[in-house]
């Protein structure tokens, strides 16, 4: 896709656009020809207004070469009219004040303003909530009616089937197949993506005997002003507890507060029935409570550093000599890293390789390994499979189940409903900073989660 | 592919050596050696004991201080105050001494004052979260200002009153090697090894590479930054005292261009401004290269006014090379990822 839009140059082959052979040497050229690319990572100027972002580089100017604000606003309002309230952003708002889905709208608006015939969307929903996704889908369908072709790249199969007419499946840099969406089932597509049959995408849930189970973590009346209020829940040993709800409902905030990353206003936390005071993240780690961030790139990876260093960062004391100024034991560090890489089946060529050279899935595995390396008792995984290929996804699922079976308490925060339903033993649904409800085994289904998450009271 | 990936950075050098030296450091060693060869051919005076000695004495103080600059740059920061802190430590020591305080006690107080400057920078940058450029620029102004206030702008002569033992530090020799060079050498070894092998110092890399991720990996980023600026100021303080001992005078204007020299050296030595990359060893090689250039200009009878020009060119070349190389690596990584 980067080649089509001119970000990279092709080594070989040609592109036919409107039956005309073309090679785009840079993104500008492809835009001029009418191909818009909305990247997975939003690339807008945070401090500038919506209108300025839409017409970035093509500002309407007056005779003196000054920006003509009136025309700018008018033109951008015209484009924004295509989108419906309430998600439609105002054209004079700063990008920094918008939600992620609104930012995405701005990206799409930019593509439309270029009179694009083809719009490429790369994982547009990876940071959207369910309802925002719905809005986006409607926009996409609208575009389709306006004779704009869409290339939609996604890991989420359900979305593909909801939206697309034709599916091209790629794996390891090759096109595996192109099919009509009507002719195939989700499973067939999965099989093609993985190259083998996945019998159980989600691992078998372990039978729960709640009563005999030990409560590992208990949270009472936890509040953080402005973010969440009166959070009460328990996590049992060996349980996978899901946290569902819309983005912004306070799920990640609760997790970060429990781990001492954010401050809490009131409430108490018990681990193994002992009240603990966690006011910093290192303290939380000492208590065996760790948090895996949802922003892998921004808050997880040490981009320029090698795999080894990315792996041992949190448990660095474990590979160093405690008596000698924490002198690192290089041999221990290497053998420990190699062991983790093997245990988690991380695909690398050398532990001295830089982390950026790995695929998203393997990067995520390294970060999971980082936390397993410190032998946690409780592990909170925030969107653990965001932007990860299907095969690694299923591997991470079985890994998580494995951990749970070994007595580790796991909390999964996820916006991916099939994931949270397929994986978790119990699900807590949050809505606007409070717990809207908890669902256990047979109660768990999509409808219930969505209605709790959107604040619809059950009758 | 395993072989390929490791080899393309380094040819056929032995594996242990290869892991110790990074590409940049190896390249610099070759350049330095090449430079030495060329100068020694062009000027017979280069490879003489006297010239080597004065070259080493000349770079000793910068070499001590570049450690702190390297640490700061690796945390994605910067310490512009090093030169002024150097001056402050020297001036405080000198002033106290002429006021009648024992020179060793005076030196200790001078170093403590320097560390206080570092603590101020560290507090503002680490705890308050200010930008390191602006903060150390401010602290630099404060330190320099105090220097001028104390001395009223004129250097304090010490040479006649200094005890022999103290002068020996600055001018003495052990088996023909200047003591000041030995001191610098020891500090450098410690500074390099610590950064390479101590778990606490490793945190400098993590903090610089990705501060948020470091925080979410359980690293106390505030402490790391605080520590870095303290170390940097401590080294500048030591260098200030050594300067007193060497020159026999406490000058308020000493170190005016030190910060810029150190930044150039560190960057030439492979410290990346975006953090997470670099080493003390590389930074020292940088200092070496810059000193060699100056030395060569003097020996070859070229006007000293060329020095800055040449230094500038080297710096620009170094970062350009770096950029090109990074781009290439990125591309090969992308290719790797696909396979």
Short mmCIF file of N, CA and C in Angstrom, two decimals, chain B residues 220-313:
data_model
loop_
_atom_site.label_atom_id
_atom_site.label_comp_id
_atom_site.label_asym_id
_atom_site.label_seq_id
_atom_site.Cartn_x
_atom_site.Cartn_y
_atom_site.Cartn_z
N UNK B 220 12.45 4.93 37.54
CA UNK B 220 12.20 6.24 38.09
C UNK B 220 12.95 7.29 37.26
N UNK B 221 12.25 7.81 36.27
CA UNK B 221 12.88 8.70 35.30
C UNK B 221 13.41 9.97 35.95
N UNK B 222 12.67 10.46 36.94
CA UNK B 222 13.09 11.68 37.63
C UNK B 222 14.46 11.47 38.26
N UNK B 223 14.61 10.33 38.91
CA UNK B 223 15.87 10.01 39.58
C UNK B 223 17.01 9.92 38.56
N UNK B 224 16.73 9.27 37.45
CA UNK B 224 17.75 9.10 36.42
C UNK B 224 18.26 10.46 35.94
N UNK B 225 17.31 11.35 35.61
CA UNK B 225 17.71 12.66 35.09
C UNK B 225 18.45 13.46 36.16
N UNK B 226 17.90 13.41 37.35
CA UNK B 226 18.53 14.10 38.46
C UNK B 226 19.98 13.64 38.57
N UNK B 227 20.16 12.34 38.57
CA UNK B 227 21.50 11.76 38.70
C UNK B 227 22.43 12.21 37.59
N UNK B 228 21.92 12.22 36.39
CA UNK B 228 22.75 12.57 35.23
C UNK B 228 23.32 13.98 35.36
N UNK B 229 22.46 14.94 35.73
CA UNK B 229 22.95 16.32 35.81
C UNK B 229 23.87 16.52 37.01
N UNK B 230 23.64 15.73 38.06
CA UNK B 230 24.55 15.80 39.21
C UNK B 230 25.93 15.29 38.79
N UNK B 231 25.96 14.15 38.10
CA UNK B 231 27.24 13.58 37.67
C UNK B 231 27.96 14.57 36.75
N UNK B 232 27.20 15.11 35.82
CA UNK B 232 27.79 16.05 34.88
C UNK B 232 28.42 17.24 35.61
N UNK B 233 27.70 17.77 36.60
CA UNK B 233 28.22 18.92 37.34
C UNK B 233 29.40 18.50 38.21
N UNK B 234 29.32 17.31 38.76
CA UNK B 234 30.42 16.81 39.59
C UNK B 234 31.71 16.77 38.78
N UNK B 235 31.60 16.22 37.57
CA UNK B 235 32.78 16.12 36.71
C UNK B 235 33.30 17.51 36.32
N UNK B 236 32.36 18.41 36.04
CA UNK B 236 32.76 19.78 35.71
C UNK B 236 33.46 20.41 36.90
N UNK B 237 32.95 20.12 38.09
CA UNK B 237 33.55 20.65 39.32
C UNK B 237 34.97 20.15 39.49
N UNK B 238 35.15 18.84 39.30
CA UNK B 238 36.49 18.27 39.41
C UNK B 238 37.42 18.93 38.38
N UNK B 239 36.89 19.08 37.17
CA UNK B 239 37.70 19.69 36.12
C UNK B 239 38.08 21.12 36.49
N UNK B 240 37.17 21.82 37.17
CA UNK B 240 37.45 23.20 37.59
C UNK B 240 38.62 23.26 38.56
N UNK B 241 38.61 22.34 39.52
CA UNK B 241 39.71 22.29 40.48
C UNK B 241 41.02 21.94 39.77
N UNK B 242 40.93 20.97 38.86
CA UNK B 242 42.13 20.57 38.12
C UNK B 242 42.67 21.75 37.29
N UNK B 243 41.74 22.55 36.76
CA UNK B 243 42.18 23.71 35.97
C UNK B 243 42.94 24.68 36.84
N UNK B 244 42.47 24.90 38.07
CA UNK B 244 43.19 25.75 39.02
C UNK B 244 44.61 25.23 39.22
N UNK B 245 44.68 23.90 39.43
CA UNK B 245 45.98 23.29 39.71
C UNK B 245 46.90 23.40 38.51
N UNK B 246 46.33 23.29 37.34
CA UNK B 246 47.16 23.28 36.14
C UNK B 246 47.64 24.68 35.77
N UNK B 247 46.71 25.63 35.78
CA UNK B 247 47.07 26.97 35.31
C UNK B 247 47.56 27.88 36.43
N UNK B 248 47.28 27.49 37.67
CA UNK B 248 47.69 28.33 38.78
C UNK B 248 46.92 29.64 38.85
N UNK B 249 45.78 29.67 38.24
CA UNK B 249 44.97 30.88 38.26
C UNK B 249 43.50 30.47 38.13
N UNK B 250 42.63 31.19 38.84
CA UNK B 250 41.19 30.91 38.74
C UNK B 250 40.55 31.98 37.86
N UNK B 251 40.13 31.57 36.66
CA UNK B 251 39.64 32.54 35.69
C UNK B 251 38.12 32.47 35.57
N UNK B 252 37.44 33.59 35.63
CA UNK B 252 35.98 33.55 35.51
C UNK B 252 35.50 33.27 34.08
N UNK B 253 36.36 33.48 33.11
CA UNK B 253 35.87 33.30 31.73
C UNK B 253 36.28 31.96 31.12
N UNK B 254 36.91 31.11 31.93
CA UNK B 254 37.34 29.81 31.40
C UNK B 254 36.11 28.98 30.97
N UNK B 255 36.27 28.18 29.96
CA UNK B 255 35.19 27.25 29.58
C UNK B 255 34.07 27.89 28.79
N UNK B 256 34.32 29.02 28.17
CA UNK B 256 33.26 29.71 27.44
C UNK B 256 32.70 28.89 26.28
N UNK B 257 33.58 28.14 25.64
CA UNK B 257 33.12 27.37 24.50
C UNK B 257 33.07 25.87 24.78
N UNK B 258 33.32 25.54 26.06
CA UNK B 258 33.40 24.13 26.42
C UNK B 258 32.15 23.36 26.01
N UNK B 259 30.98 23.90 26.35
CA UNK B 259 29.74 23.16 26.09
C UNK B 259 29.63 22.79 24.62
N UNK B 260 29.95 23.76 23.74
CA UNK B 260 29.82 23.49 22.31
C UNK B 260 30.82 22.43 21.85
N UNK B 261 32.07 22.54 22.36
CA UNK B 261 33.07 21.53 22.02
C UNK B 261 32.59 20.14 22.45
N UNK B 262 32.07 20.07 23.67
CA UNK B 262 31.66 18.77 24.20
C UNK B 262 30.49 18.19 23.41
N UNK B 263 29.56 19.06 23.07
CA UNK B 263 28.42 18.57 22.28
C UNK B 263 28.91 18.04 20.95
N UNK B 264 29.79 18.79 20.28
CA UNK B 264 30.32 18.32 19.00
C UNK B 264 30.99 16.97 19.17
N UNK B 265 31.85 16.87 20.19
CA UNK B 265 32.59 15.63 20.40
C UNK B 265 31.64 14.47 20.64
N UNK B 266 30.66 14.69 21.51
CA UNK B 266 29.74 13.60 21.85
C UNK B 266 28.96 13.16 20.62
N UNK B 267 28.53 14.13 19.83
CA UNK B 267 27.73 13.78 18.65
C UNK B 267 28.60 13.09 17.60
N UNK B 268 29.82 13.62 17.41
CA UNK B 268 30.73 12.95 16.49
C UNK B 268 30.98 11.53 16.98
N UNK B 269 31.01 11.36 18.30
CA UNK B 269 31.26 10.05 18.88
C UNK B 269 30.05 9.14 18.89
N UNK B 270 28.93 9.58 18.35
CA UNK B 270 27.80 8.67 18.19
C UNK B 270 26.65 8.89 19.14
N UNK B 271 26.68 9.92 19.98
CA UNK B 271 25.53 10.19 20.83
C UNK B 271 24.44 10.83 19.97
N UNK B 272 23.25 10.25 20.07
CA UNK B 272 22.17 10.77 19.25
C UNK B 272 21.35 11.79 20.02
N UNK B 273 21.03 12.89 19.37
CA UNK B 273 20.26 13.93 20.04
C UNK B 273 18.86 13.47 20.41
N UNK B 274 18.37 12.45 19.72
CA UNK B 274 17.04 11.98 20.10
C UNK B 274 17.13 10.97 21.24
N UNK B 275 18.32 10.73 21.74
CA UNK B 275 18.47 9.93 22.95
C UNK B 275 18.60 8.44 22.72
N UNK B 276 19.04 7.76 23.78
CA UNK B 276 19.10 6.31 23.74
C UNK B 276 20.28 5.73 23.01
N UNK B 277 21.17 6.56 22.53
CA UNK B 277 22.27 6.07 21.73
C UNK B 277 23.55 6.82 22.07
N UNK B 278 24.65 6.11 22.07
CA UNK B 278 25.93 6.75 22.33
C UNK B 278 26.71 6.05 23.41
N UNK B 279 27.98 6.44 23.56
CA UNK B 279 28.81 5.85 24.60
C UNK B 279 29.88 6.83 25.01
N UNK B 280 30.42 6.62 26.19
CA UNK B 280 31.49 7.48 26.67
C UNK B 280 32.71 7.31 25.77
N UNK B 281 33.00 6.08 25.43
CA UNK B 281 34.15 5.79 24.60
C UNK B 281 34.08 6.58 23.29
N UNK B 282 32.92 6.54 22.66
CA UNK B 282 32.74 7.27 21.41
C UNK B 282 32.97 8.76 21.60
N UNK B 283 32.41 9.29 22.69
CA UNK B 283 32.53 10.73 22.95
C UNK B 283 34.00 11.12 23.12
N UNK B 284 34.77 10.23 23.79
CA UNK B 284 36.19 10.52 23.98
C UNK B 284 36.91 10.50 22.63
N UNK B 285 36.55 9.54 21.82
CA UNK B 285 37.14 9.53 20.47
C UNK B 285 36.85 10.84 19.76
N UNK B 286 35.64 11.35 19.99
CA UNK B 286 35.26 12.63 19.40
C UNK B 286 36.20 13.74 19.87
N UNK B 287 36.42 13.79 21.18
CA UNK B 287 37.34 14.79 21.76
C UNK B 287 38.73 14.63 21.13
N UNK B 288 39.14 13.37 21.01
CA UNK B 288 40.44 13.06 20.43
C UNK B 288 40.56 13.64 19.04
N UNK B 289 39.56 13.37 18.26
CA UNK B 289 39.59 13.81 16.86
C UNK B 289 39.69 15.33 16.79
N UNK B 290 38.86 16.00 17.59
CA UNK B 290 38.87 17.46 17.57
C UNK B 290 40.22 18.02 18.02
N UNK B 291 40.80 17.39 19.06
CA UNK B 291 42.09 17.87 19.54
C UNK B 291 43.17 17.63 18.50
N UNK B 292 43.09 16.49 17.83
CA UNK B 292 44.06 16.18 16.79
C UNK B 292 44.02 17.24 15.69
N UNK B 293 42.82 17.64 15.34
CA UNK B 293 42.68 18.65 14.29
C UNK B 293 43.40 19.92 14.69
N UNK B 294 43.12 20.38 15.92
CA UNK B 294 43.77 21.60 16.41
C UNK B 294 45.28 21.43 16.40
N UNK B 295 45.72 20.29 16.94
CA UNK B 295 47.14 20.01 17.02
C UNK B 295 47.79 20.02 15.64
N UNK B 296 47.13 19.39 14.70
CA UNK B 296 47.67 19.31 13.35
C UNK B 296 47.80 20.70 12.74
N UNK B 297 46.78 21.53 12.96
CA UNK B 297 46.82 22.88 12.39
C UNK B 297 48.02 23.64 12.93
N UNK B 298 48.27 23.47 14.22
CA UNK B 298 49.41 24.17 14.82
C UNK B 298 50.72 23.65 14.21
N UNK B 299 50.83 22.30 14.17
CA UNK B 299 52.08 21.71 13.68
C UNK B 299 52.31 22.05 12.22
N UNK B 300 51.26 22.11 11.46
CA UNK B 300 51.41 22.35 10.03
C UNK B 300 51.47 23.85 9.72
N UNK B 301 51.51 24.62 10.82
CA UNK B 301 51.64 26.05 10.65
C UNK B 301 50.48 26.68 9.91
N UNK B 302 49.33 26.11 10.09
CA UNK B 302 48.14 26.71 9.49
C UNK B 302 47.50 27.59 10.55
N UNK B 303 46.97 28.70 10.13
CA UNK B 303 46.39 29.64 11.09
C UNK B 303 45.36 28.93 11.97
N UNK B 304 45.39 29.21 13.25
CA UNK B 304 44.49 28.58 14.21
C UNK B 304 43.04 28.97 13.92
N UNK B 305 42.90 30.05 13.14
CA UNK B 305 41.54 30.49 12.82
C UNK B 305 40.78 29.47 11.97
N UNK B 306 41.52 28.52 11.41
CA UNK B 306 40.85 27.48 10.62
C UNK B 306 40.17 26.44 11.50
N UNK B 307 40.57 26.42 12.75
CA UNK B 307 40.13 25.32 13.61
C UNK B 307 38.61 25.16 13.65
N UNK B 308 37.91 26.27 13.92
CA UNK B 308 36.46 26.17 14.05
C UNK B 308 35.81 25.71 12.75
N UNK B 309 36.37 26.20 11.67
CA UNK B 309 35.83 25.82 10.37
C UNK B 309 35.92 24.31 10.17
N UNK B 310 37.12 23.77 10.46
CA UNK B 310 37.31 22.34 10.28
C UNK B 310 36.41 21.55 11.23
N UNK B 311 36.36 21.98 12.48
CA UNK B 311 35.50 21.32 13.45
C UNK B 311 34.05 21.28 12.97
N UNK B 312 33.63 22.42 12.46
CA UNK B 312 32.26 22.51 11.95
C UNK B 312 32.01 21.52 10.84
N UNK B 313 32.96 21.43 9.92
CA UNK B 313 32.81 20.51 8.80
C UNK B 313 32.72 19.07 9.29
#
